[in-house]
């Protein structure tokens, strides 16, 4: 899929922080929505949570209601550490995704099974080497994707937390509204894709991003992460239909790989038009973003040779809803 290598280069689309933004007061919380359309609000910065204390059940309920509406919530300067990051995540779902430590727990900077190290920092504190397998694996994060679609029990939420100093040269994470994108499809396209099932494969996205290194994944990598199957058209928490897409999407069941990839990337490119996208800039340590994988896609800036240390850590909350376990592979071709 060399036609899509251009997706590693893109413009930042975040609305200017100096512009006037509406603020909505809700109890102790202040909400600043980011993107608006006639039928959708996508992304919001939220202020007023006291992160120095355990979050009360009432506040968690209020935040989940905001999450259902906006799909992406941004919090600034939370000052959370690893344990409090995990504790808040556990308030949002019964189970967190376990880090598979593909390259050995001893080689992981955090060595915490409930967190994923998505920084550009090596064990010795140096920056990741640009010719390393880890660097090439990270290139997949710069493709438009949804976390963990390659698991048969998919993820519900992801929470990404920054530590340390701001990144010189800028650091961004970009989000796309798959609910509004679905609603804008033609009726003919909606009818065409309504009942499709998609095979998702982690190693497919890694091959797209770094074919020279991940063209043939290692046997232990393949064994650790086989493909998963999920419906393309799903229902978001607010009842609207949404697209469940990712660069991990390899094949539509019943279609060939080439035909599948044409349709998959047609839909990804539709969803990631600038009218559906905003970009979050990481401004300081403690900044945190929580997104709903069931109604959005995202991607990161790729590592660059001139980038300073970017220390970000992710927790992932498993889905427990009606679509959580995807589609049984029994009878699929």
Short mmCIF file of C-alpha atoms in Angstrom, two decimals:
data_model
loop_
_atom_site.label_atom_id
_atom_site.label_comp_id
_atom_site.label_asym_id
_atom_site.label_seq_id
_atom_site.Cartn_x
_atom_site.Cartn_y
_atom_site.Cartn_z
CA UNK A 1 0.00 0.00 0.00
CA UNK A 2 2.77 2.41 -0.92
CA UNK A 3 0.10 4.90 -2.14
CA UNK A 4 -0.56 5.73 1.51
CA UNK A 5 2.97 6.54 2.66
CA UNK A 6 1.99 10.23 2.43
CA UNK A 7 -0.14 9.78 5.54
CA UNK A 8 2.97 10.12 7.67
CA UNK A 9 3.13 13.82 6.69
CA UNK A 10 0.23 16.10 7.55
CA UNK A 11 -0.75 19.53 8.77
CA UNK A 12 -1.78 20.30 12.32
CA UNK A 13 -5.44 21.26 12.41
CA UNK A 14 -5.96 22.31 16.03
CA UNK A 15 -8.11 25.45 16.39
CA UNK A 16 -5.97 28.33 17.60
CA UNK A 17 -5.59 28.49 21.38
CA UNK A 18 -5.79 32.29 21.12
CA UNK A 19 -9.26 32.20 19.57
CA UNK A 20 -12.42 32.74 21.60
CA UNK A 21 -13.95 29.42 22.65
CA UNK A 22 -17.28 28.79 24.32
CA UNK A 23 -17.07 27.64 27.95
CA UNK A 24 -19.87 25.54 29.42
CA UNK A 25 -20.16 25.41 33.21
CA UNK A 26 -21.45 22.12 34.63
CA UNK A 27 -21.27 21.92 38.41
CA UNK A 28 -17.62 22.13 39.38
CA UNK A 29 -16.48 21.46 35.81
CA UNK A 30 -15.77 23.87 32.95
CA UNK A 31 -15.99 22.42 29.43
CA UNK A 32 -14.53 24.05 26.33
CA UNK A 33 -15.76 22.18 23.21
CA UNK A 34 -13.42 22.07 20.21
CA UNK A 35 -15.28 21.08 17.01
CA UNK A 36 -18.94 21.84 16.32
CA UNK A 37 -21.34 20.93 13.54
CA UNK A 38 -25.12 20.93 13.31
CA UNK A 39 -25.41 17.41 14.70
CA UNK A 40 -22.13 16.79 16.49
CA UNK A 41 -19.69 18.11 19.09
CA UNK A 42 -16.25 16.53 19.03
CA UNK A 43 -13.47 17.00 21.55
CA UNK A 44 -13.42 19.18 24.66
CA UNK A 45 -10.95 20.52 27.19
CA UNK A 46 -12.23 19.93 30.73
CA UNK A 47 -11.19 21.92 33.81
CA UNK A 48 -12.18 21.65 37.46
CA UNK A 49 -11.24 18.04 38.29
CA UNK A 50 -9.14 17.83 41.46
CA UNK A 51 -6.58 15.25 40.33
CA UNK A 52 -4.70 15.45 43.66
CA UNK A 53 -7.48 13.36 45.24
CA UNK A 54 -9.19 10.08 44.22
CA UNK A 55 -11.96 10.96 41.77
CA UNK A 56 -15.43 10.52 43.29
CA UNK A 57 -18.01 8.22 41.71
CA UNK A 58 -20.24 11.24 40.98
CA UNK A 59 -17.47 13.02 39.05
CA UNK A 60 -16.62 9.81 37.16
CA UNK A 61 -20.28 9.51 36.11
CA UNK A 62 -20.27 13.14 34.95
CA UNK A 63 -17.04 12.64 33.00
CA UNK A 64 -18.36 9.50 31.28
CA UNK A 65 -21.44 11.46 30.16
CA UNK A 66 -19.13 14.10 28.69
CA UNK A 67 -17.06 11.37 27.06
CA UNK A 68 -20.17 9.88 25.41
CA UNK A 69 -20.92 13.30 23.92
CA UNK A 70 -17.47 14.58 22.92
CA UNK A 71 -15.51 11.31 22.36
CA UNK A 72 -12.20 13.01 23.30
CA UNK A 73 -11.55 14.81 26.60
CA UNK A 74 -8.37 16.81 27.31
CA UNK A 75 -7.11 17.67 30.79
CA UNK A 76 -4.14 19.96 31.47
CA UNK A 77 -1.45 19.69 34.17
CA UNK A 78 -3.02 16.80 36.07
CA UNK A 79 0.29 15.89 37.80
CA UNK A 80 -0.79 12.24 37.89
CA UNK A 81 1.86 9.59 38.46
CA UNK A 82 1.70 6.02 37.13
CA UNK A 83 -0.30 4.65 40.05
CA UNK A 84 -2.94 7.40 39.97
CA UNK A 85 -3.14 7.12 36.17
CA UNK A 86 -3.92 3.43 36.57
CA UNK A 87 -6.35 4.03 39.46
CA UNK A 88 -8.42 6.50 37.43
CA UNK A 89 -8.41 4.13 34.45
CA UNK A 90 -9.75 1.34 36.65
CA UNK A 91 -12.69 3.55 37.61
CA UNK A 92 -13.75 3.53 33.94
CA UNK A 93 -13.89 -0.23 33.38
CA UNK A 94 -13.37 -3.56 35.08
CA UNK A 95 -10.29 -4.59 33.11
CA UNK A 96 -7.30 -2.83 31.60
CA UNK A 97 -5.37 -4.14 28.63
CA UNK A 98 -2.20 -5.98 29.63
CA UNK A 99 1.04 -4.93 27.94
CA UNK A 100 2.31 -7.97 25.97
CA UNK A 101 5.94 -6.73 26.24
CA UNK A 102 6.75 -7.88 22.69
CA UNK A 103 10.44 -7.14 23.27
CA UNK A 104 10.65 -8.37 26.87
CA UNK A 105 9.51 -6.76 30.11
CA UNK A 106 13.16 -6.29 31.05
CA UNK A 107 13.55 -4.04 27.99
CA UNK A 108 10.52 -1.89 28.84
CA UNK A 109 11.25 1.43 30.53
CA UNK A 110 8.12 1.33 32.75
CA UNK A 111 7.88 -2.46 33.33
CA UNK A 112 4.26 -1.87 34.35
CA UNK A 113 1.83 -4.39 32.80
CA UNK A 114 -1.08 -1.91 32.88
CA UNK A 115 0.77 0.87 31.02
CA UNK A 116 2.22 1.12 27.52
CA UNK A 117 5.39 3.14 27.03
CA UNK A 118 4.87 5.20 23.87
CA UNK A 119 7.75 7.56 24.56
CA UNK A 120 10.81 8.07 22.38
CA UNK A 121 13.15 7.28 25.28
CA UNK A 122 15.38 4.24 25.72
CA UNK A 123 16.14 2.42 29.00
CA UNK A 124 19.32 4.46 29.50
CA UNK A 125 17.48 7.77 29.00
CA UNK A 126 18.80 8.35 25.49
CA UNK A 127 16.42 8.99 22.59
CA UNK A 128 15.20 6.03 20.56
CA UNK A 129 17.59 5.03 17.78
CA UNK A 130 16.14 5.77 14.34
CA UNK A 131 17.31 2.42 12.93
CA UNK A 132 15.90 0.29 15.77
CA UNK A 133 13.02 -2.18 15.55
CA UNK A 134 11.24 -0.17 18.26
CA UNK A 135 11.49 3.01 16.18
CA UNK A 136 10.02 1.29 13.13
CA UNK A 137 7.26 -0.26 15.26
CA UNK A 138 6.37 3.25 16.48
CA UNK A 139 5.81 4.46 12.90
CA UNK A 140 2.50 2.59 12.94
CA UNK A 141 1.27 5.07 15.57
CA UNK A 142 1.52 7.82 12.97
CA UNK A 143 -1.06 6.08 10.77
CA UNK A 144 -4.73 6.84 11.39
CA UNK A 145 -5.90 4.10 13.71
CA UNK A 146 -8.11 3.01 16.58
CA UNK A 147 -6.36 1.34 19.51
CA UNK A 148 -6.47 -2.43 19.80
CA UNK A 149 -8.90 -3.22 16.99
CA UNK A 150 -6.61 -6.24 16.45
CA UNK A 151 -7.85 -7.72 19.77
CA UNK A 152 -10.99 -9.85 19.67
CA UNK A 153 -12.08 -8.08 22.87
CA UNK A 154 -11.64 -4.54 21.74
CA UNK A 155 -10.75 -1.51 23.84
CA UNK A 156 -13.28 1.04 25.01
CA UNK A 157 -11.11 3.94 26.18
CA UNK A 158 -7.47 4.98 25.98
CA UNK A 159 -5.83 7.46 28.35
CA UNK A 160 -2.51 9.02 27.31
CA UNK A 161 -0.56 10.98 29.93
CA UNK A 162 2.51 13.16 29.47
CA UNK A 163 5.42 13.27 31.91
CA UNK A 164 8.39 15.60 32.05
CA UNK A 165 9.11 18.67 29.98
CA UNK A 166 7.37 19.96 26.83
CA UNK A 167 8.79 18.59 23.59
CA UNK A 168 10.89 21.07 21.66
CA UNK A 169 9.66 21.28 18.08
CA UNK A 170 6.06 20.51 19.09
CA UNK A 171 4.18 17.33 19.82
CA UNK A 172 0.64 16.61 18.66
CA UNK A 173 -2.01 13.91 18.69
CA UNK A 174 -4.74 14.14 16.04
CA UNK A 175 -8.33 12.95 16.37
CA UNK A 176 -11.07 12.24 13.81
CA UNK A 177 -14.83 12.08 14.44
CA UNK A 178 -16.05 8.80 12.93
CA UNK A 179 -19.67 9.47 13.96
CA UNK A 180 -20.06 12.66 11.96
CA UNK A 181 -18.05 11.15 9.10
CA UNK A 182 -20.46 8.21 8.92
CA UNK A 183 -23.52 10.49 8.94
CA UNK A 184 -22.14 12.40 5.94
CA UNK A 185 -21.74 9.30 3.75
CA UNK A 186 -24.15 8.87 0.87
CA UNK A 187 -27.05 6.49 1.46
CA UNK A 188 -25.65 4.24 -1.27
CA UNK A 189 -22.32 3.95 0.56
CA UNK A 190 -24.08 3.32 3.88
CA UNK A 191 -26.06 0.50 2.27
CA UNK A 192 -22.88 -0.95 0.72
CA UNK A 193 -20.97 -1.17 4.00
CA UNK A 194 -23.79 -1.82 6.51
CA UNK A 195 -23.10 -5.53 7.15
CA UNK A 196 -19.38 -5.77 6.41
CA UNK A 197 -16.98 -7.51 8.79
CA UNK A 198 -13.30 -6.49 8.85
CA UNK A 199 -10.20 -8.49 9.75
CA UNK A 200 -7.81 -6.37 11.86
CA UNK A 201 -4.13 -7.29 12.15
CA UNK A 202 -1.47 -5.36 14.11
CA UNK A 203 1.28 -6.57 11.80
CA UNK A 204 -0.59 -5.24 8.76
CA UNK A 205 -0.33 -1.65 10.04
CA UNK A 206 3.30 -2.16 11.02
CA UNK A 207 4.04 -3.42 7.51
CA UNK A 208 2.30 -0.38 5.99
CA UNK A 209 4.37 1.99 8.13
CA UNK A 210 7.72 0.18 7.97
CA UNK A 211 7.72 -2.44 5.19
CA UNK A 212 11.47 -2.97 5.23
CA UNK A 213 11.43 -4.04 8.89
CA UNK A 214 7.93 -5.47 9.37
CA UNK A 215 7.36 -6.96 5.92
CA UNK A 216 7.84 -10.33 7.62
CA UNK A 217 7.04 -10.13 11.35
CA UNK A 218 9.00 -12.41 13.63
CA UNK A 219 7.38 -15.76 14.55
CA UNK A 220 6.92 -14.79 18.21
CA UNK A 221 5.27 -11.52 17.14
CA UNK A 222 2.77 -13.33 14.91
CA UNK A 223 2.04 -15.90 17.63
CA UNK A 224 1.51 -13.20 20.26
CA UNK A 225 -1.02 -11.26 18.20
CA UNK A 226 -3.27 -13.07 15.70
CA UNK A 227 -5.98 -11.11 13.81
CA UNK A 228 -9.44 -10.16 15.15
CA UNK A 229 -12.81 -9.53 13.46
CA UNK A 230 -15.18 -6.60 14.00
CA UNK A 231 -18.15 -5.03 12.23
CA UNK A 232 -17.32 -1.97 10.17
CA UNK A 233 -20.52 -0.07 11.03
CA UNK A 234 -21.30 0.07 14.73
CA UNK A 235 -23.33 2.12 17.21
CA UNK A 236 -21.71 4.80 19.38
CA UNK A 237 -22.67 5.28 23.05
CA UNK A 238 -24.99 8.16 22.11
CA UNK A 239 -26.94 5.91 19.71
CA UNK A 240 -25.53 7.29 16.46
CA UNK A 241 -23.92 4.99 13.94
CA UNK A 242 -20.17 5.18 13.59
CA UNK A 243 -17.33 3.62 11.60
CA UNK A 244 -14.95 1.24 13.34
CA UNK A 245 -11.78 1.69 11.31
CA UNK A 246 -8.01 1.57 11.71
CA UNK A 247 -4.79 1.20 9.76
CA UNK A 248 -4.85 -2.28 11.32
CA UNK A 249 -7.84 -3.10 9.06
CA UNK A 250 -6.42 -5.61 6.57
CA UNK A 251 -9.29 -7.34 4.81
CA UNK A 252 -13.05 -7.25 4.49
CA UNK A 253 -14.44 -10.74 4.96
CA UNK A 254 -15.59 -12.08 1.58
CA UNK A 255 -13.37 -9.70 -0.44
CA UNK A 256 -9.78 -9.89 -1.65
CA UNK A 257 -7.05 -7.92 0.10
CA UNK A 258 -6.56 -5.40 -2.73
CA UNK A 259 -10.28 -4.65 -3.07
CA UNK A 260 -10.58 -4.49 0.72
CA UNK A 261 -7.72 -2.03 1.06
CA UNK A 262 -9.23 0.29 -1.57
CA UNK A 263 -12.50 0.52 0.36
CA UNK A 264 -10.83 0.72 3.79
CA UNK A 265 -8.60 3.62 2.77
CA UNK A 266 -11.41 5.35 0.91
CA UNK A 267 -13.31 5.38 4.22
CA UNK A 268 -10.27 6.37 6.33
CA UNK A 269 -9.54 9.27 4.00
CA UNK A 270 -13.20 10.31 4.16
CA UNK A 271 -13.14 10.25 7.99
CA UNK A 272 -9.92 12.26 8.22
CA UNK A 273 -10.91 15.27 6.16
CA UNK A 274 -10.04 18.46 8.04
CA UNK A 275 -13.68 19.20 8.89
CA UNK A 276 -13.75 16.06 11.06
CA UNK A 277 -10.31 16.48 12.66
CA UNK A 278 -8.67 18.46 15.44
CA UNK A 279 -5.12 18.29 16.77
CA UNK A 280 -4.17 18.37 20.44
CA UNK A 281 -0.82 19.95 21.24
CA UNK A 282 1.05 18.56 24.25
CA UNK A 283 2.01 21.67 26.21
CA UNK A 284 3.43 20.39 29.51
CA UNK A 285 3.98 17.39 31.73
CA UNK A 286 0.71 16.24 33.30
CA UNK A 287 -1.33 16.92 30.16
CA UNK A 288 -3.70 14.02 29.57
CA UNK A 289 -6.14 12.98 26.85
CA UNK A 290 -8.87 10.36 27.22
CA UNK A 291 -10.60 9.16 24.07
CA UNK A 292 -13.29 6.67 23.14
CA UNK A 293 -12.03 4.14 20.59
CA UNK A 294 -15.60 3.28 19.64
CA UNK A 295 -16.29 6.65 18.05
CA UNK A 296 -12.99 8.17 16.95
CA UNK A 297 -9.68 7.55 15.22
CA UNK A 298 -6.36 9.14 16.09
CA UNK A 299 -2.70 9.29 15.17
CA UNK A 300 0.52 10.70 16.60
CA UNK A 301 3.31 12.73 15.11
CA UNK A 302 6.10 10.37 14.09
CA UNK A 303 9.39 10.56 15.94
CA UNK A 304 11.91 12.84 14.27
CA UNK A 305 15.69 13.14 14.52
CA UNK A 306 15.39 16.66 15.98
CA UNK A 307 12.71 15.89 18.57
CA UNK A 308 13.56 16.16 22.25
CA UNK A 309 12.31 13.62 24.81
CA UNK A 310 8.59 12.84 24.55
CA UNK A 311 7.53 10.85 27.60
CA UNK A 312 3.93 9.67 27.16
CA UNK A 313 2.32 6.61 28.74
CA UNK A 314 -0.98 4.96 27.83
CA UNK A 315 -3.54 2.89 29.67
CA UNK A 316 -6.28 1.10 27.73
CA UNK A 317 -9.64 0.12 29.21
CA UNK A 318 -11.27 -2.98 27.72
CA UNK A 319 -14.76 -2.71 26.27
CA UNK A 320 -17.61 -4.37 28.15
CA UNK A 321 -20.48 -3.31 25.87
CA UNK A 322 -22.59 -5.27 23.36
CA UNK A 323 -19.99 -4.95 20.54
CA UNK A 324 -16.99 -5.71 22.75
CA UNK A 325 -16.16 -9.21 21.52
CA UNK A 326 -16.46 -8.48 17.82
CA UNK A 327 -17.54 -11.22 15.43
CA UNK A 328 -16.90 -14.92 15.92
CA UNK A 329 -14.44 -16.33 13.39
CA UNK A 330 -16.62 -19.43 13.00
CA UNK A 331 -17.83 -19.62 9.41
CA UNK A 332 -15.78 -16.61 8.22
CA UNK A 333 -13.77 -17.16 5.05
#
